[in-house]
CSV table of C-alpha atoms in Angstrom, one decimal:
chain,number,residue,atom,x,y,z
X,287,UNK,CA,34.5,15.4,40.6
X,288,UNK,CA,35.3,12.6,37.9
X,289,UNK,CA,37.4,14.7,36.0
X,290,UNK,CA,39.9,16.7,37.9
X,291,UNK,CA,43.6,16.1,36.9
X,292,UNK,CA,44.5,14.5,39.8
X,293,UNK,CA,42.0,11.8,39.1
X,294,UNK,CA,42.7,11.4,35.5
X,295,UNK,CA,45.8,10.5,36.0
X,296,UNK,CA,44.9,8.0,38.2
X,297,UNK,CA,42.4,6.4,35.7
X,298,UNK,CA,44.9,6.4,33.4
X,299,UNK,CA,47.1,4.3,35.4
X,300,UNK,CA,44.2,1.9,36.9
X,301,UNK,CA,42.7,1.6,33.1
X,302,UNK,CA,46.2,-0.6,32.6
X,303,UNK,CA,44.9,-3.2,35.1
X,304,UNK,CA,42.6,-5.9,34.9
X,305,UNK,CA,40.8,-7.0,37.6
X,306,UNK,CA,39.7,-10.7,38.5
X,307,UNK,CA,36.5,-11.7,37.9
X,308,UNK,CA,33.6,-14.2,36.3
X,309,UNK,CA,33.5,-14.9,32.7
X,310,UNK,CA,29.9,-13.9,31.3
X,311,UNK,CA,27.1,-16.2,31.7
X,312,UNK,CA,26.6,-17.3,28.3
X,313,UNK,CA,29.9,-18.9,27.1
X,314,UNK,CA,31.1,-16.2,24.0
X,315,UNK,CA,30.5,-17.7,20.9
X,316,UNK,CA,34.2,-17.2,19.5
X,317,UNK,CA,34.3,-18.5,15.7
X,318,UNK,CA,37.1,-20.2,14.5
X,319,UNK,CA,38.0,-17.2,12.1
X,320,UNK,CA,38.7,-14.4,14.6
X,321,UNK,CA,37.7,-11.5,11.9
X,322,UNK,CA,33.8,-12.7,11.7
X,323,UNK,CA,31.2,-11.6,14.5
X,324,UNK,CA,28.6,-14.2,14.5
X,325,UNK,CA,24.8,-12.6,14.3
X,326,UNK,CA,22.9,-12.6,18.1
X,327,UNK,CA,21.4,-16.0,18.8
X,328,UNK,CA,17.5,-15.4,19.8
X,329,UNK,CA,17.5,-19.2,20.7
X,330,UNK,CA,16.8,-18.0,24.2
X,331,UNK,CA,13.0,-17.9,25.5
X,332,UNK,CA,13.0,-15.6,28.6
X,333,UNK,CA,10.2,-15.7,31.0
X,334,UNK,CA,7.2,-13.4,31.1
X,335,UNK,CA,6.0,-10.8,33.6
X,336,UNK,CA,2.7,-11.1,34.7
X,337,UNK,CA,1.3,-8.8,31.7
X,338,UNK,CA,3.0,-11.0,29.1
X,339,UNK,CA,6.2,-9.3,28.2
X,340,UNK,CA,9.7,-10.8,27.9
X,341,UNK,CA,11.2,-10.2,31.8
X,342,UNK,CA,14.0,-8.3,31.5
X,343,UNK,CA,13.8,-6.8,35.7
X,344,UNK,CA,17.0,-6.8,37.4
X,345,UNK,CA,20.6,-5.7,38.1
X,346,UNK,CA,23.2,-5.7,35.0
X,347,UNK,CA,26.2,-4.1,36.3
X,348,UNK,CA,28.9,-3.5,33.3
X,349,UNK,CA,31.7,-3.5,35.3
X,350,UNK,CA,32.9,-6.7,33.5
X,351,UNK,CA,33.1,-4.8,30.3
X,352,UNK,CA,34.6,-1.5,31.7
X,353,UNK,CA,38.1,-3.0,30.0
X,354,UNK,CA,36.6,-3.5,26.3
X,355,UNK,CA,37.5,-0.2,24.4
X,356,UNK,CA,34.9,1.1,22.3
X,357,UNK,CA,37.6,1.8,19.3
X,358,UNK,CA,39.6,-1.2,18.6
X,359,UNK,CA,43.5,-1.2,19.0
X,360,UNK,CA,45.4,-1.1,15.8
X,361,UNK,CA,47.5,-4.1,16.9
X,362,UNK,CA,44.1,-6.4,16.8
X,363,UNK,CA,43.4,-5.4,13.0
X,364,UNK,CA,40.5,-6.9,11.7
X,365,UNK,CA,39.9,-9.1,14.4
X,366,UNK,CA,36.6,-9.0,16.4
X,367,UNK,CA,38.3,-11.6,19.1
X,368,UNK,CA,41.5,-12.1,21.0
X,369,UNK,CA,43.7,-14.9,20.8
X,370,UNK,CA,43.9,-17.5,23.8
X,371,UNK,CA,47.4,-16.4,24.2
X,372,UNK,CA,46.4,-12.5,24.4
X,373,UNK,CA,43.6,-13.6,26.9
X,374,UNK,CA,46.3,-15.9,29.1
X,375,UNK,CA,48.6,-12.6,29.2
X,376,UNK,CA,45.7,-10.6,30.7
X,377,UNK,CA,45.2,-13.2,33.3
X,378,UNK,CA,49.0,-12.8,34.4
X,379,UNK,CA,48.0,-8.9,34.8
X,380,UNK,CA,45.2,-10.3,36.9
X,381,UNK,CA,47.2,-12.1,39.2
X,382,UNK,CA,49.3,-9.1,40.0
X,383,UNK,CA,46.3,-6.9,40.7
X,384,UNK,CA,45.3,-9.4,43.0
X,385,UNK,CA,48.3,-9.4,45.0
X,386,UNK,CA,48.0,-5.2,45.2
X,387,UNK,CA,44.6,-5.6,46.6
X,388,UNK,CA,45.5,-8.0,49.1
X,389,UNK,CA,48.7,-5.9,50.3
X,390,UNK,CA,46.0,-3.3,50.3
X,391,UNK,CA,43.7,-4.8,52.6
X,392,UNK,CA,46.9,-5.7,55.2
X,393,UNK,CA,47.8,-2.5,55.2
X,394,UNK,CA,44.7,-0.8,56.0
X,395,UNK,CA,45.5,1.4,53.1
X,396,UNK,CA,42.5,0.7,50.8
X,397,UNK,CA,42.4,3.2,47.7
X,398,UNK,CA,42.2,2.9,44.1
X,399,UNK,CA,42.1,-1.1,44.0
X,400,UNK,CA,39.2,-1.4,45.2
X,401,UNK,CA,37.6,2.3,44.2
X,402,UNK,CA,38.0,1.3,40.2
X,403,UNK,CA,37.1,-2.5,39.8
X,404,UNK,CA,36.8,-4.5,36.8
X,405,UNK,CA,36.4,-7.9,35.8
X,406,UNK,CA,38.7,-9.9,33.4
X,407,UNK,CA,37.8,-12.3,30.4
X,408,UNK,CA,36.1,-10.5,27.4
X,409,UNK,CA,37.1,-12.3,24.2
X,410,UNK,CA,36.1,-9.4,22.4
X,411,UNK,CA,38.7,-6.6,20.9
X,412,UNK,CA,36.5,-3.7,20.5
X,413,UNK,CA,32.8,-2.5,21.0
X,414,UNK,CA,32.4,-1.7,17.9
X,415,UNK,CA,31.1,-4.1,15.3
X,416,UNK,CA,30.5,-2.1,12.1
X,417,UNK,CA,32.5,-0.6,10.6
X,418,UNK,CA,34.2,-3.8,11.0
X,419,UNK,CA,37.7,-2.0,11.4
X,420,UNK,CA,36.6,-1.5,14.6
X,421,UNK,CA,37.2,2.3,14.2
X,422,UNK,CA,34.9,5.4,14.8
X,423,UNK,CA,33.7,7.1,11.3
X,424,UNK,CA,35.4,10.1,10.3
X,425,UNK,CA,33.7,13.6,11.8
X,426,UNK,CA,32.6,15.5,9.2
X,427,UNK,CA,33.7,19.3,8.5
X,428,UNK,CA,30.8,20.4,10.7
X,429,UNK,CA,31.9,17.8,13.6
X,430,UNK,CA,35.2,18.7,12.9
X,431,UNK,CA,34.5,22.4,13.7
X,432,UNK,CA,32.3,22.0,16.2
X,433,UNK,CA,34.6,19.6,18.3
X,434,UNK,CA,37.1,22.4,18.4
X,435,UNK,CA,34.4,24.7,20.1
X,436,UNK,CA,33.2,22.5,22.9
X,437,UNK,CA,34.7,23.0,26.2
X,438,UNK,CA,35.9,20.4,29.0
X,439,UNK,CA,38.3,20.5,31.6
X,440,UNK,CA,39.5,17.4,29.5
X,441,UNK,CA,41.0,19.8,26.8
X,442,UNK,CA,44.7,20.6,28.0
X,443,UNK,CA,46.0,24.2,27.9
X,444,UNK,CA,42.3,25.4,27.7
X,445,UNK,CA,41.3,28.3,30.0
X,446,UNK,CA,38.8,29.2,32.4
X,447,UNK,CA,36.5,31.7,33.4
X,448,UNK,CA,33.3,30.5,33.7
X,449,UNK,CA,30.8,27.4,34.1
X,450,UNK,CA,30.4,27.0,30.5
X,451,UNK,CA,33.9,26.4,30.1
X,452,UNK,CA,33.2,22.7,31.5
X,453,UNK,CA,31.3,20.0,30.0
X,454,UNK,CA,27.9,18.6,31.2
X,455,UNK,CA,29.6,15.9,33.2
X,456,UNK,CA,32.6,18.1,35.1
X,457,UNK,CA,29.0,20.1,36.2
X,458,UNK,CA,27.5,16.9,37.9
X,459,UNK,CA,24.6,17.5,35.1
X,460,UNK,CA,24.7,14.3,32.9
X,461,UNK,CA,27.2,12.0,30.8
X,462,UNK,CA,24.8,12.4,27.6
X,463,UNK,CA,23.2,9.6,25.7
X,464,UNK,CA,24.6,7.5,24.5
X,465,UNK,CA,27.5,8.0,26.7
X,466,UNK,CA,25.6,7.0,29.9
X,467,UNK,CA,25.0,3.3,28.2
X,468,UNK,CA,28.9,2.7,28.0
X,469,UNK,CA,31.0,1.6,30.9
X,470,UNK,CA,32.9,3.8,33.0
X,471,UNK,CA,35.7,3.5,36.0
X,472,UNK,CA,33.0,3.2,38.7
X,473,UNK,CA,29.0,3.5,39.5
X,474,UNK,CA,28.6,1.0,36.6
X,475,UNK,CA,25.3,-0.1,37.6
X,476,UNK,CA,22.1,-0.5,35.5
X,477,UNK,CA,19.2,-1.7,36.4
X,478,UNK,CA,15.9,-2.6,34.7
X,479,UNK,CA,12.3,-2.3,36.3
X,480,UNK,CA,9.2,-2.7,34.0
X,481,UNK,CA,5.6,-2.1,34.4
X,482,UNK,CA,2.7,-2.3,31.8
X,483,UNK,CA,3.4,-0.2,29.0
X,484,UNK,CA,7.0,0.7,30.1
X,485,UNK,CA,10.8,-0.1,30.7
X,486,UNK,CA,12.8,1.8,33.0
X,487,UNK,CA,16.4,1.8,33.4
X,488,UNK,CA,18.1,3.4,36.0
X,489,UNK,CA,21.7,3.9,35.9
X,490,UNK,CA,23.8,4.2,39.3
X,491,UNK,CA,25.6,7.6,37.4
X,492,UNK,CA,23.7,10.2,36.9
X,493,UNK,CA,20.4,9.4,35.0
X,494,UNK,CA,17.0,7.4,34.6
X,495,UNK,CA,15.7,6.6,31.5
X,496,UNK,CA,11.6,6.0,31.3
X,497,UNK,CA,10.7,4.8,28.1
X,498,UNK,CA,7.4,3.8,27.1
X,499,UNK,CA,6.7,0.6,24.8
X,500,UNK,CA,4.2,0.5,22.4
X,501,UNK,CA,2.4,3.1,20.5
X,502,UNK,CA,3.6,6.6,21.0
X,503,UNK,CA,3.4,9.8,19.6
X,504,UNK,CA,6.9,11.5,18.4
X,505,UNK,CA,7.8,14.9,20.3
X,506,UNK,CA,7.3,17.8,18.0
X,507,UNK,CA,11.1,19.1,16.6
X,508,UNK,CA,11.4,21.7,18.9
X,509,UNK,CA,11.2,19.5,21.9
X,510,UNK,CA,14.5,18.0,23.4
X,511,UNK,CA,16.2,16.5,26.1
X,512,UNK,CA,19.8,15.1,27.4
X,513,UNK,CA,18.3,11.5,26.9
X,514,UNK,CA,15.8,12.3,23.7
X,515,UNK,CA,12.9,10.7,23.4
X,516,UNK,CA,13.1,6.8,23.4
X,517,UNK,CA,10.0,4.7,21.8
X,518,UNK,CA,10.5,0.8,22.9
X,519,UNK,CA,8.7,-2.1,21.1
X,520,UNK,CA,9.2,-5.8,21.5
X,521,UNK,CA,10.4,-7.7,18.5
X,522,UNK,CA,10.5,-11.7,18.0
X,523,UNK,CA,10.3,-13.3,21.6
X,524,UNK,CA,13.5,-12.2,23.3
X,525,UNK,CA,14.5,-8.5,22.0
X,526,UNK,CA,13.5,-5.2,23.2
X,527,UNK,CA,14.1,-2.3,20.3
X,528,UNK,CA,14.4,1.4,21.5
X,529,UNK,CA,14.5,4.4,19.0
X,530,UNK,CA,15.9,7.2,20.5
X,531,UNK,CA,15.3,11.1,18.6
X,532,UNK,CA,15.0,14.6,19.9
X,533,UNK,CA,18.2,14.7,21.6
X,534,UNK,CA,20.2,17.8,23.0
X,535,UNK,CA,23.3,18.6,21.8
X,536,UNK,CA,25.9,20.1,24.5
X,537,UNK,CA,27.5,17.0,25.8
X,538,UNK,CA,29.8,14.7,24.5
X,539,UNK,CA,28.5,11.7,22.4
X,540,UNK,CA,30.8,9.6,23.8
X,541,UNK,CA,32.8,10.1,27.5
X,542,UNK,CA,36.2,10.1,27.8
X,543,UNK,CA,35.8,7.7,31.0
X,544,UNK,CA,35.0,4.8,28.3
X,545,UNK,CA,38.0,3.0,27.2
X,546,UNK,CA,38.6,3.7,23.8
X,547,UNK,CA,37.2,6.9,23.5
X,548,UNK,CA,39.1,10.0,21.4
X,549,UNK,CA,40.5,12.5,24.0
X,550,UNK,CA,38.7,16.0,25.1
X,551,UNK,CA,35.7,14.9,25.8
X,552,UNK,CA,34.4,16.9,22.7
X,553,UNK,CA,32.6,14.7,20.0
X,554,UNK,CA,29.7,16.9,19.2
X,555,UNK,CA,26.3,16.0,18.7
X,556,UNK,CA,23.6,17.7,16.1
X,557,UNK,CA,20.0,17.8,16.8
X,558,UNK,CA,19.9,15.0,13.8
X,559,UNK,CA,21.5,12.4,15.9
X,560,UNK,CA,19.3,9.5,16.7
X,561,UNK,CA,20.3,5.7,18.1
X,562,UNK,CA,18.7,2.6,17.7
X,563,UNK,CA,18.9,-0.2,20.8
X,564,UNK,CA,18.4,-3.5,20.8
X,565,UNK,CA,18.6,-5.5,23.8
X,566,UNK,CA,18.6,-9.1,23.4
X,567,UNK,CA,18.2,-11.4,26.0
X,568,UNK,CA,20.1,-14.7,25.1
X,569,UNK,CA,20.3,-16.8,28.3
X,570,UNK,CA,18.5,-16.2,31.9
X,571,UNK,CA,22.1,-14.0,33.1
X,572,UNK,CA,22.8,-12.3,29.7
X,573,UNK,CA,21.3,-9.5,27.7
X,574,UNK,CA,23.3,-8.4,24.7
X,575,UNK,CA,23.4,-4.8,24.2
X,576,UNK,CA,23.5,-3.3,21.0
X,577,UNK,CA,23.9,0.5,19.9
X,578,UNK,CA,23.6,1.9,16.3
X,579,UNK,CA,24.3,5.8,16.7
X,580,UNK,CA,23.8,7.6,13.2
X,581,UNK,CA,24.1,11.6,13.1
X,582,UNK,CA,24.9,12.8,9.4
X,583,UNK,CA,25.7,16.3,10.8
X,584,UNK,CA,28.9,15.1,12.6
X,585,UNK,CA,29.8,11.8,11.4
X,586,UNK,CA,30.3,10.6,8.1
X,587,UNK,CA,28.8,7.4,8.4
X,588,UNK,CA,26.7,5.5,11.2
X,589,UNK,CA,28.4,3.2,13.8
X,590,UNK,CA,27.5,0.2,15.9
X,591,UNK,CA,28.6,-1.0,19.1
X,592,UNK,CA,27.8,-4.1,20.7
X,593,UNK,CA,28.3,-6.0,24.3
X,594,UNK,CA,27.0,-8.6,26.5
X,595,UNK,CA,25.4,-7.3,30.2
X,596,UNK,CA,25.9,-10.0,33.0
X,597,UNK,CA,23.0,-10.0,35.3
X,598,UNK,CA,23.9,-9.8,39.5
X,599,UNK,CA,21.2,-9.1,41.6
X,600,UNK,CA,23.2,-9.0,44.4
X,601,UNK,CA,25.3,-5.6,43.1
X,602,UNK,CA,24.4,-2.6,45.1
X,603,UNK,CA,24.3,0.7,43.8
X,604,UNK,CA,25.9,3.2,45.7
X,605,UNK,CA,25.1,7.0,45.9
X,606,UNK,CA,27.3,9.4,43.1
X,607,UNK,CA,27.3,12.1,45.3
X,608,UNK,CA,29.1,14.7,42.6
X,609,UNK,CA,27.7,17.8,43.3
X,610,UNK,CA,28.1,17.8,47.8
X,611,UNK,CA,31.6,17.6,46.9
X,612,UNK,CA,31.9,19.8,43.2
X,613,UNK,CA,34.7,22.4,44.4
X,614,UNK,CA,36.2,21.3,41.1
X,615,UNK,CA,34.7,24.2,39.1
X,616,UNK,CA,35.4,26.9,41.4
X,617,UNK,CA,38.8,26.0,41.9
X,618,UNK,CA,39.5,25.6,38.1
X,619,UNK,CA,38.5,28.9,37.7
X,620,UNK,CA,40.3,30.8,40.8
X,621,UNK,CA,43.8,28.8,40.0
X,622,UNK,CA,43.5,29.2,36.0
X,623,UNK,CA,43.0,33.2,36.7
X,624,UNK,CA,46.0,33.2,39.1
X,625,UNK,CA,48.2,31.2,36.7
X,626,UNK,CA,47.2,33.9,33.9
X,627,UNK,CA,47.4,36.8,36.5
X,628,UNK,CA,51.7,35.5,37.3
X,629,UNK,CA,52.1,35.4,33.6
X,630,UNK,CA,51.2,38.9,32.8
X,631,UNK,CA,53.6,40.0,35.8
X,632,UNK,CA,56.3,38.3,33.5
X,633,UNK,CA,55.0,40.2,30.7
X,634,UNK,CA,53.8,37.1,28.9
X,635,UNK,CA,50.0,38.7,28.7
X,636,UNK,CA,48.8,41.6,26.8
X,637,UNK,CA,46.5,43.0,29.8
X,638,UNK,CA,45.6,41.7,33.5
X,639,UNK,CA,42.3,39.9,34.5
X,640,UNK,CA,40.3,42.3,36.3
X,641,UNK,CA,38.1,40.9,39.0
X,642,UNK,CA,36.1,44.0,39.2
X,643,UNK,CA,35.7,44.9,35.1
X,644,UNK,CA,32.7,42.6,35.0
X,645,UNK,CA,31.7,39.1,33.4
X,646,UNK,CA,35.0,37.4,32.4
X,647,UNK,CA,35.3,37.0,28.6
X,648,UNK,CA,34.5,33.4,28.7
X,649,UNK,CA,30.7,34.5,29.4
X,650,UNK,CA,30.6,35.6,25.9
X,651,UNK,CA,30.5,32.3,23.3
X,652,UNK,CA,32.5,34.5,20.8
X,653,UNK,CA,35.7,35.7,23.2
X,654,UNK,CA,36.4,31.8,23.3
X,655,UNK,CA,38.1,32.6,26.8
X,656,UNK,CA,40.7,35.1,28.1
X,657,UNK,CA,43.8,33.1,26.8
X,658,UNK,CA,42.5,33.8,23.1
X,659,UNK,CA,43.6,37.7,23.8
X,660,UNK,CA,47.5,37.1,23.6
């Protein structure tokens, strides 16, 4: 499973490293003023499909932006861009990591070095371009309340009694949306297919989006899905615009395995959440992806992310075989109950956990777990 304690520690260690790789296919337009984010170019004329739509078909893995954080680190202030000196410092870490790979290969001990692979070279300081400070807007009072109610294996000190004490990613169900469109630590493949009236986005980890392009009726308000209803349209000559509504709350709006996201995997979502995505093809091998997210119930303001996707049609998808080895849920529950029994034996709990006493309290949403009976 992706979110076991052992793996989470490994991910945190690996996240400090940057893997060598090619720069994006289209050079980044870095202004003299590093606090300025230029508008997306619309000069490029993409090839056309046989039925006349801009041709976005291909494989667009986003490993090369896995080191780009969603929120801007404080040290960059209002800068959208890194300096030459900051980029050179990253290259030093790249060289050290390459030596570690060679050592693994030589010793026959291939491990995280080849499991979690990034590429270096991004001049950007964060995915967020709006607000200009590169930070997520504050949660509303309702957002703070709902975040505190969410359950996940990433919440330190939480009790585990039943499957609903875990998030949708723990349970190999979904990473949620828009979280699924952002880079993770592995399985970062994105493949685009097109047919007349449709664009299909296949994600290497947990998900496929089928997007009608053109006039499509809005779903009724009572119908929802984890990826929501996405409706696309072509804009100008090089841009696909996709609006998504009818999202099913439950998963975290942004996933903890993406760099620069708040901890705990508990960013709440309401039924009023909506996104607007813009896929700009700015060169034969580059798509600039923009995502604007708005949820007035949970966030005080909308925010916009922007990043470049680089074509790599040689990239191979690997099965994300999550359920086959998913013993995490059972093990968490078993271990957590055993630990609390030990605490009770030492006089630190009000009552024991009796496995024959019926459903555990965490099956009752009002109970918030056995730990709150102390």
